[in-house]
Coordinates of C-alpha atoms and ligand atoms in Angstrom, one line a residue:
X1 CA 75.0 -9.1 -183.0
X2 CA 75.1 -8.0 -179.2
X3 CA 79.2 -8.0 -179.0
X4 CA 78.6 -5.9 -175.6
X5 CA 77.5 -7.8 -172.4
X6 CA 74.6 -5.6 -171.3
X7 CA 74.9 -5.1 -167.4
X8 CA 78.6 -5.1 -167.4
X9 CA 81.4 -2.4 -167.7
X10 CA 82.0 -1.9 -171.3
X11 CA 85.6 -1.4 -169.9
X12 CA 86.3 -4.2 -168.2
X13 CA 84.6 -6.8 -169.4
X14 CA 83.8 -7.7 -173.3
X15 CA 81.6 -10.4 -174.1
X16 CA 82.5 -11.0 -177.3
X17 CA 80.2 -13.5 -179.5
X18 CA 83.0 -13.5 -182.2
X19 CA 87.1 -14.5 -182.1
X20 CA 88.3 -11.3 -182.1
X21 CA 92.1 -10.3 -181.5
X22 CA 95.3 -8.9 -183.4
X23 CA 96.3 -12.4 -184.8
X24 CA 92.8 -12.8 -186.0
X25 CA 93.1 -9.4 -187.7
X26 CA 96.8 -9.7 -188.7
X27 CA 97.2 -6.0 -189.9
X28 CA 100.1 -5.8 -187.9
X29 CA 101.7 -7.9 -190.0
X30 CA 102.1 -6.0 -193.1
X31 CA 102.4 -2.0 -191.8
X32 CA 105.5 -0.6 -190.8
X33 CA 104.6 1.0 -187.7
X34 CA 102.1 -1.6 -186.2
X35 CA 99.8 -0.7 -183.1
X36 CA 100.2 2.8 -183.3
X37 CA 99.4 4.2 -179.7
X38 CA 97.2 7.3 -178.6
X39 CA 99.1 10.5 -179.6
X40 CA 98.8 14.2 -178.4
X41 CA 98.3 16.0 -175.0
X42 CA 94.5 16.1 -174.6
X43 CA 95.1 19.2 -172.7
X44 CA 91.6 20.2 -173.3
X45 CA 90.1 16.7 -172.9
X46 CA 89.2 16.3 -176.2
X47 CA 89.6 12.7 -177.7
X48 CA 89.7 12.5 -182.0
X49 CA 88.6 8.8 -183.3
X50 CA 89.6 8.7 -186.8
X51 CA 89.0 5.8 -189.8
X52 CA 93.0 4.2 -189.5
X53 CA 96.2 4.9 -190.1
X54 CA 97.1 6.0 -193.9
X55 CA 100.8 5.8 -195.3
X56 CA 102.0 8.8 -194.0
X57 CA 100.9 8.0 -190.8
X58 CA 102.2 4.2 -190.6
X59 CA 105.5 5.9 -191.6
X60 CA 105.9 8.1 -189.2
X61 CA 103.8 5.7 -186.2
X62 CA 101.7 8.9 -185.8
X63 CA 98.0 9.7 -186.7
X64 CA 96.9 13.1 -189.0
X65 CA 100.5 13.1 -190.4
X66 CA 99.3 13.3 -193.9
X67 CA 97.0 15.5 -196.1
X68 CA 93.8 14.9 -194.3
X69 CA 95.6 15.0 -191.2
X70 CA 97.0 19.1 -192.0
X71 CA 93.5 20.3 -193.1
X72 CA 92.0 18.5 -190.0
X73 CA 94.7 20.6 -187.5
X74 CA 93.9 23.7 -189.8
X75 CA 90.3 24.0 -189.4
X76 CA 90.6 23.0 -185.5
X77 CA 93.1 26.0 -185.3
X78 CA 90.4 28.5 -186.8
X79 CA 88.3 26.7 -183.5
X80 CA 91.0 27.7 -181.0
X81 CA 92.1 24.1 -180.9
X82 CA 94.9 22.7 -181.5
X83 CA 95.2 19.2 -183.2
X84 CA 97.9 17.5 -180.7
X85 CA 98.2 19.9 -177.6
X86 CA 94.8 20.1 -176.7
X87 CA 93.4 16.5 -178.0
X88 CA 94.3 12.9 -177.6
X89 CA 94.0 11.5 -181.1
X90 CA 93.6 7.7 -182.0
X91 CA 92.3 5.8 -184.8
X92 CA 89.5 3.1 -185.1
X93 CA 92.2 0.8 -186.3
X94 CA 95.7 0.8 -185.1
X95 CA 97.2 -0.4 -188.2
X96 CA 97.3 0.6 -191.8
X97 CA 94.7 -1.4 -193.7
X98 CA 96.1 -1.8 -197.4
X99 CA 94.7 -3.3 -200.9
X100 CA 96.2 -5.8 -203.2
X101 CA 98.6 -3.0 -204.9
X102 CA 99.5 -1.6 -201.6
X103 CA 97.4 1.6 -201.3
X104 CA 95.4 3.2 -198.3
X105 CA 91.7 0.9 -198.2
X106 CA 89.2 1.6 -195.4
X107 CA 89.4 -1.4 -192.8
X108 CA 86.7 -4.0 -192.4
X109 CA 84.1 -5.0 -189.5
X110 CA 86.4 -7.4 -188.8
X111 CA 89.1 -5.5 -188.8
X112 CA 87.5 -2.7 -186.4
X113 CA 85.6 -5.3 -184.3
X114 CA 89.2 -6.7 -183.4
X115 CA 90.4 -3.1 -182.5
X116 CA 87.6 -2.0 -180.7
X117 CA 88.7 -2.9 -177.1
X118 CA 92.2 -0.9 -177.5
X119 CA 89.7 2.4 -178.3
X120 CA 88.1 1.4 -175.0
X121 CA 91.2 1.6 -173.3
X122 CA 92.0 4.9 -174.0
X123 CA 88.6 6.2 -172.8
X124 CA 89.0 4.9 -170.1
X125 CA 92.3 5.9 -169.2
X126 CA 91.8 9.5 -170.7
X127 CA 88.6 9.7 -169.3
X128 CA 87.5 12.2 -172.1
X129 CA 84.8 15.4 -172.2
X130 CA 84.3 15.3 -175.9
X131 CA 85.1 12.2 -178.3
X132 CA 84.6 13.6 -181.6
X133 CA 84.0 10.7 -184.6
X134 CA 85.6 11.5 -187.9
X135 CA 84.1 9.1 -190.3
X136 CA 81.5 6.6 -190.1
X137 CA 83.9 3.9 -189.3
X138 CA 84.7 6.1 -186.3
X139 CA 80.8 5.8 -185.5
X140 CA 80.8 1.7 -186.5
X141 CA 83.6 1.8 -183.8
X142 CA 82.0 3.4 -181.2
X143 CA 78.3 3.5 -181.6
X144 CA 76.6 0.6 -184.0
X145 CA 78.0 -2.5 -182.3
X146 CA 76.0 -1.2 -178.8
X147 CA 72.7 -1.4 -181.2
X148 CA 71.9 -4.7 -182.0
X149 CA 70.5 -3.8 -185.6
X150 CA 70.9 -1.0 -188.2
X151 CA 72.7 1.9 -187.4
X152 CA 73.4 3.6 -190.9
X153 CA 75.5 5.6 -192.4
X154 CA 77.4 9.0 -190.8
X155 CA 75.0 10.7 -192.6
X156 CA 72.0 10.3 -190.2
X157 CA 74.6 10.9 -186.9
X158 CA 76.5 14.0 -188.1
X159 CA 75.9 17.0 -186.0
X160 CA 74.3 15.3 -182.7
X161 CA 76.4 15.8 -179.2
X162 CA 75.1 13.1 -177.9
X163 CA 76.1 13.0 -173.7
X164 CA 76.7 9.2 -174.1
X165 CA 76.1 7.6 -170.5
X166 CA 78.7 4.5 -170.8
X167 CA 81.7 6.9 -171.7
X168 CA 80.6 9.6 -169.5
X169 CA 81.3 12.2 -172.4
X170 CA 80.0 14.2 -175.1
X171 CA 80.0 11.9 -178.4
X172 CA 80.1 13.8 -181.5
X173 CA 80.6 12.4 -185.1
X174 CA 81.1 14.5 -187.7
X175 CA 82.2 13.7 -191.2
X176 CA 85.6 12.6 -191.8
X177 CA 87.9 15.5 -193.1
X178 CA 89.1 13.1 -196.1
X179 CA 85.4 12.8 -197.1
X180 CA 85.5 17.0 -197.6
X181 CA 88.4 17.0 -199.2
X182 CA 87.3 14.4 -202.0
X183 CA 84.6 17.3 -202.8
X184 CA 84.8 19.0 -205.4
X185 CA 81.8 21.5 -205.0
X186 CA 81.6 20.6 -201.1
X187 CA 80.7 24.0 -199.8
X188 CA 77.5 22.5 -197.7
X189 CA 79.6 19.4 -197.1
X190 CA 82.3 22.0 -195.6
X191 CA 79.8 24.7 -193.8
X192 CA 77.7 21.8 -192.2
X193 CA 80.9 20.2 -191.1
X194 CA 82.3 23.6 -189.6
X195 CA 79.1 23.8 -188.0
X196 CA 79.2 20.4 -186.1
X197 CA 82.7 20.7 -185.0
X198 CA 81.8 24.4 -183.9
X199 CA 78.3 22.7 -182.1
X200 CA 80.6 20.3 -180.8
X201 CA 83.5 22.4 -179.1
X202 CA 80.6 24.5 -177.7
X203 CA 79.9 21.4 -175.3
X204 CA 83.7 21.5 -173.7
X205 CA 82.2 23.9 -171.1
X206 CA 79.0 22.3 -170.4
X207 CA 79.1 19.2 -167.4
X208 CA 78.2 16.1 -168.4
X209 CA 74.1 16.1 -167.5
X210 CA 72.5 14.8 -164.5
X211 CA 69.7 12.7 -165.8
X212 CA 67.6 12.7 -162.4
X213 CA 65.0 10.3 -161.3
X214 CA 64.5 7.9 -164.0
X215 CA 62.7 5.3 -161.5
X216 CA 59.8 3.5 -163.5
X217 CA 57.4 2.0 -160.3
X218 CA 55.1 -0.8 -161.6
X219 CA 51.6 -0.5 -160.1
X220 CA 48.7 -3.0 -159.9
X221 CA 46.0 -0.3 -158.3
X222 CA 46.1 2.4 -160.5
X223 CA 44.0 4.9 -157.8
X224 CA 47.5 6.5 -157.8
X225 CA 46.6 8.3 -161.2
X226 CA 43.8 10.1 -159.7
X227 CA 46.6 12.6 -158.5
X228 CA 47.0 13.8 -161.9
X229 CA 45.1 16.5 -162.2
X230 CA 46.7 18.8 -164.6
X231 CA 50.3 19.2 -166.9
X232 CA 51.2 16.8 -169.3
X233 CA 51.8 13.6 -169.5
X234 CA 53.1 10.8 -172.1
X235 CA 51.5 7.5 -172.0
X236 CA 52.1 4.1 -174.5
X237 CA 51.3 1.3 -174.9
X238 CA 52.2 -2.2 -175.6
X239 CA 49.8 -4.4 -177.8
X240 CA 49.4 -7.5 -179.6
X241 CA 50.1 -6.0 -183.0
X242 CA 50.2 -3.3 -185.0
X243 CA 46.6 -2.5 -185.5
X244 CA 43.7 -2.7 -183.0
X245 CA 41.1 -4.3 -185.7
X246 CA 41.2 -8.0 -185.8
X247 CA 40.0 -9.6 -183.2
X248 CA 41.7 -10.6 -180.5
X249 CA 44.0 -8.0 -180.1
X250 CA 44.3 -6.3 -177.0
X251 CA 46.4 -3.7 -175.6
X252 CA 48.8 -5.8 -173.3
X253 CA 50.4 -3.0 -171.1
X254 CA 50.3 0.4 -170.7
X255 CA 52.7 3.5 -168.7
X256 CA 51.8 7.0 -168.0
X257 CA 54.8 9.4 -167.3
X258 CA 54.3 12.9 -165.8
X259 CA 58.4 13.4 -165.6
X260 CA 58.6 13.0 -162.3
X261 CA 57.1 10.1 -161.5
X262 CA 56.6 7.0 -164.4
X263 CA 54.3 4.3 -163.7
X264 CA 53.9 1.2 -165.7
X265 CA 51.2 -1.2 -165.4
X266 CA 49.5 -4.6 -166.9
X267 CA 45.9 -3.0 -168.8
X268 CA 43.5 -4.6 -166.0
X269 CA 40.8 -6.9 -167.4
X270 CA 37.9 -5.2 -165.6
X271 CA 36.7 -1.7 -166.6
X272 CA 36.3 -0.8 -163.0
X273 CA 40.1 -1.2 -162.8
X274 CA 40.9 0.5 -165.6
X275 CA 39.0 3.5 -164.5
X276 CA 41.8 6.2 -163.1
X277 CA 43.5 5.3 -167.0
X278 CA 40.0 5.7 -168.8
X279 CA 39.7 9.2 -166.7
X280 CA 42.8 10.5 -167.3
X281 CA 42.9 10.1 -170.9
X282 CA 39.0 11.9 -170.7
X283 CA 40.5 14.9 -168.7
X284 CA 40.9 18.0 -170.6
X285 CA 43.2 19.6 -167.8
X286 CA 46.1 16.8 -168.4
X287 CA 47.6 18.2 -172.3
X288 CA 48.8 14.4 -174.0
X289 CA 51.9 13.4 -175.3
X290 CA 53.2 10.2 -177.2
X291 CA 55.6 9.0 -179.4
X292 CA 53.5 8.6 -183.0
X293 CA 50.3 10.0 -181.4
X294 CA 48.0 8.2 -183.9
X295 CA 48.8 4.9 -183.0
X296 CA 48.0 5.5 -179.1
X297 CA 44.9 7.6 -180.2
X298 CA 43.5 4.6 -182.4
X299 CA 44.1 1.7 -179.4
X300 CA 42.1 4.2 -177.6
X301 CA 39.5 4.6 -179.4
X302 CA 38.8 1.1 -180.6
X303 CA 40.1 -1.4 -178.1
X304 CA 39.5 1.5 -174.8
X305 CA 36.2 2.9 -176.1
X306 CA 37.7 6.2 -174.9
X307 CA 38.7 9.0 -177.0
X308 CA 41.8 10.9 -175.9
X309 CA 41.3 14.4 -174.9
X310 CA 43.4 17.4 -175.3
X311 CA 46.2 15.6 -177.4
X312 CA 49.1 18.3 -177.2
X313 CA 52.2 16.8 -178.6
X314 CA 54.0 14.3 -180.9
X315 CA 57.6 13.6 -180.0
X316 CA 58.0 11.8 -183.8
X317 CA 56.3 15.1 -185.6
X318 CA 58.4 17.2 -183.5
X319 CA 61.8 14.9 -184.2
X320 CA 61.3 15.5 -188.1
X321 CA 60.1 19.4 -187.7
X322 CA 63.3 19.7 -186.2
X323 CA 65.3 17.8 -188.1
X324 CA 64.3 16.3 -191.7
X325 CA 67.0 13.8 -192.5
X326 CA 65.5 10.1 -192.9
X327 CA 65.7 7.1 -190.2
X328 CA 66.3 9.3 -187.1
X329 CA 63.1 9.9 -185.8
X330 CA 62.5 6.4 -184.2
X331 CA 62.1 6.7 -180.1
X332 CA 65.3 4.4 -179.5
X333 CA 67.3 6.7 -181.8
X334 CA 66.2 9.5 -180.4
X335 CA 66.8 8.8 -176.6
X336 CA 70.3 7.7 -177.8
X337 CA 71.0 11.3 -179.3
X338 CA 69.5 13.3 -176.7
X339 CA 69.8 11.4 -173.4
X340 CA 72.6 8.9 -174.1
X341 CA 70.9 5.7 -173.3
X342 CA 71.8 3.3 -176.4
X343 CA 69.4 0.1 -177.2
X344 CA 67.6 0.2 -174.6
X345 CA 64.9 -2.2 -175.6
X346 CA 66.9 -4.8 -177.1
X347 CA 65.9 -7.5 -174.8
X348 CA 62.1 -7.3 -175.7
X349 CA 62.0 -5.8 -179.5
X350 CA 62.2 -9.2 -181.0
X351 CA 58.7 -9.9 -179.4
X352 CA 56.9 -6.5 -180.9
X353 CA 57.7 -7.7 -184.5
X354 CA 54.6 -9.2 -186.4
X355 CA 55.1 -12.7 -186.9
X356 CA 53.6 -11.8 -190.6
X357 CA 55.5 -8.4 -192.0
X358 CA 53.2 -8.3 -194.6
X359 CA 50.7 -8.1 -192.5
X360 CA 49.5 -5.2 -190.8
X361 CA 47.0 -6.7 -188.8
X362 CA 49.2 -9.5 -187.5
X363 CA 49.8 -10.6 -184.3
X364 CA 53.3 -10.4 -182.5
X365 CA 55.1 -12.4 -179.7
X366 CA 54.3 -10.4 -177.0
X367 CA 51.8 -13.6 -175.3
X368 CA 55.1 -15.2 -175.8
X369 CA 56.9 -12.8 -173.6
X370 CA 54.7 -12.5 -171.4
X371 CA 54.7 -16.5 -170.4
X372 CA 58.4 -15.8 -170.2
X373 CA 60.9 -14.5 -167.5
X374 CA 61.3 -11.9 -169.4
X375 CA 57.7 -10.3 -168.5
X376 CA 58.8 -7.3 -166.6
X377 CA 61.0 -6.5 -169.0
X378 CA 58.3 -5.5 -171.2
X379 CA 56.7 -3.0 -168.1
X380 CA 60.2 -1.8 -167.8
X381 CA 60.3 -1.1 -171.4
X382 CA 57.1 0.2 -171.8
X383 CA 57.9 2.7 -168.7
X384 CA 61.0 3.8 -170.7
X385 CA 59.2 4.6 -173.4
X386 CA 57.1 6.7 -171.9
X387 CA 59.1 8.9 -169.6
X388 CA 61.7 9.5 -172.2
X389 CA 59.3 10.5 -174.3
X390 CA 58.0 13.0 -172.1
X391 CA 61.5 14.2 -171.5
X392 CA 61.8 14.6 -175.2
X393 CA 58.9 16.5 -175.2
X394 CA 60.0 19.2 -172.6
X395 CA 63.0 19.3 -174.9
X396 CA 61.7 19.6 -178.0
X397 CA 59.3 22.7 -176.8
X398 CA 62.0 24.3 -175.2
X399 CA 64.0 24.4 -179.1
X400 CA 60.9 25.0 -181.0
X401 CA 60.0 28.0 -178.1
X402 CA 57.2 27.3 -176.6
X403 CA 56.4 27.8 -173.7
X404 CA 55.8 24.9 -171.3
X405 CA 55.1 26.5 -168.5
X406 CA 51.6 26.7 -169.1
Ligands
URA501 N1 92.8 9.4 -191.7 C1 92.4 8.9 -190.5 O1 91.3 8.5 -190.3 N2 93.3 8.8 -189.5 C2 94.6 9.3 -189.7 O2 95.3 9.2 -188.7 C3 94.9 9.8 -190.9 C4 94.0 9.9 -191.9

């Protein structure tokens, strides 16, 4: 899909691979109050995204004018909010979608697609601190077209603040108040929604994060690991497949981040050059952390001939310890929930599927990439991977209370 131009503003410039526009939509042509514009004084910088306009609201050119609408400004009021003086409020779509016998019917991808750029607008001209998502075509509108596949449904993104670095804000969908309405024996529907709008109004006081160094340095000596000498760090690796067995593969390229500094590296052929890696991993004093331990600790073993010692943590365990639902606990998920960052190995990921799914000894495209100018990329990548997974880590210890000091 790809309808964002990685690189460039998300503002200013949208590099749209599909005709998108208002004529191309043409709901403006059947509501009675078409484009409806942002409404409310967003006194307390709070920006609403909801699904579109319904037939109260194209009647009076207003969003939340109707049922939905009273129950949302209710339950803000019990938050110390209210619905119009202290929020902005906009819809995914601008115009009232309708059926064939002329009733409310939830817009298409089309349909939000062509809209998309107006909601744009109005975070940048607001310049919100919190943009909650009613709905999950609130979240298809503001989060699923930056991933170029799969995003599911508001189900798996309810109740995360995620501090989303392209809008500079707090992003929090919740579910859309229609949706707990239409219960009819919705109390946990209703508690967990009062709980992530609660959660979510919490954030208004807290600055948008400073991320620090995330530098990744690509080394070809790797002497420099010899400094590490205790802590933790979280390592990965790229490789030819999924499993080490067949022969032939190899792991390709490997990173090592301690949180402050990230280094990424091509796996040297010689052993000699491997050596400060091969040490490291062998060095009781250094507690070890990756994304999916077992698949690092297999590579190791087999392809290496060197165990890893002192294993301390799994980021993936740890993602569904602290939160069971299913499909979240993938590393590019999870660094877009907790540090913002969406997609961020789009250009490579095509090149670390097996060529046979069935498979699970097959080979990938990574040779591919690596005759390509796309190379360093994949050290970039890999270096990603690793230092967000250590900053996950720290995270993750910090809510489960341990204490990582020691
Ligand atoms: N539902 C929405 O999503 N938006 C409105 O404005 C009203 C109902």
């Amino acid at each position: 899909m790809g309808l964002v131009a990685k690189e460039e503003s998300l503002f200013s410039s949208l590099g749209w691979d599909e005709d998108i526009s208002c004529e191309k939509c043409g709901l403006y042509k059947s509501c009675q109050n078409p484009k409806i514009k942002v409404y409310g004084n967003g006194n307390k910088g709070i920006l609403n995204i909801g699904e579109a306009p319904g037939e109260e609201e194209d009647r009076a050119g207003k969003p939340w004018q109707g049922r939905a609408g009273r129950f949302l400004k209710q339950m803000y009021r019990r938050f110390g909010i209210d619905l119009f003086e202290d929020c902005w409020n906009i819809n995914s779509v601008d115009c009232r979608p309708v059926d064939k016998e002329g009733k409310n019917r939830k817009p298409t991808q089309l349909e939000i697609n062509c809209c998309r750029e107006r909601v744009l607008k109005v975070i940048e001209e607001k310049k919100p601190k919190l943009i909650i998502l009613l709905g999950g075509v609130a979240v298809d509108c503001l989060i699923s077209y930056r991933f170029s596949h799969g995003n599911g449904s508001i189900t798996k993104w309810r109740g995360w603040v995620i501090p989303d670095r392209d809008f500079k804000a707090w992003v929090c969908p919740v579910f859309h108040p229609s949706y707990l309405i239409r219960q009819t024996s919705g109390e946990v529907a209703m508690t967990v929604w009062k709980q992530d709008l609660e959660r979510a109004f919490t954030y208004l006081n807290k600055p948008f994060p400073d991320f620090g160094n995330e530098e990744i340095e690509i080394i070809d000596d790797l002497s420099v690991l010899n400094e590490i000498k205790d802590g933790y760090i979280a390592f990965d690796y790229e490789t030819t497949g999924l499993k080490p067995y067949a022969s032939g593969h190899r792991i390709v390229a490997v990173s090592v981040s301690t949180g402050k500094k990230t280094y990424s590296f091509w796996l040297p052929q010689k052993k000699k050059d491997r050596r400060p890696f091969l040490d490291l991993l062998a060095n009781p004093k250094v507690g070890k952390i990756a994304h999916n331990m077992k698949f690092e600790d297999l590579w190791s073993v087999i392809r290496l001939r060197q165990p890893v010692v002192n294993w301390v943590w799994d980021t993936r365990i740890a993602a569904h310890i602290l939160d069971d639902r299913q499909d979240i606990t993938g590393l590019k998920f999870q660094v877009y929930v907790n540090f913002g960052i969406p997609d961020y190995d789009s250009a490579i990921s095509p090149y670390l599927k097996a060529k046979d799914s069935k498979n699970a000894n097959s080979f990938n495209k990574v040779d591919e990439l690596i005759g390509s100018s796309k190379a360093q990329d994949l050290l970039v990548y890999c270096g990603m991977d690793s230092l967000f997974t250590y900053k996950l880590a720290m995270k993750q210890m910090k809510e489960l209370g341990y204490d990582i000091s020691s």
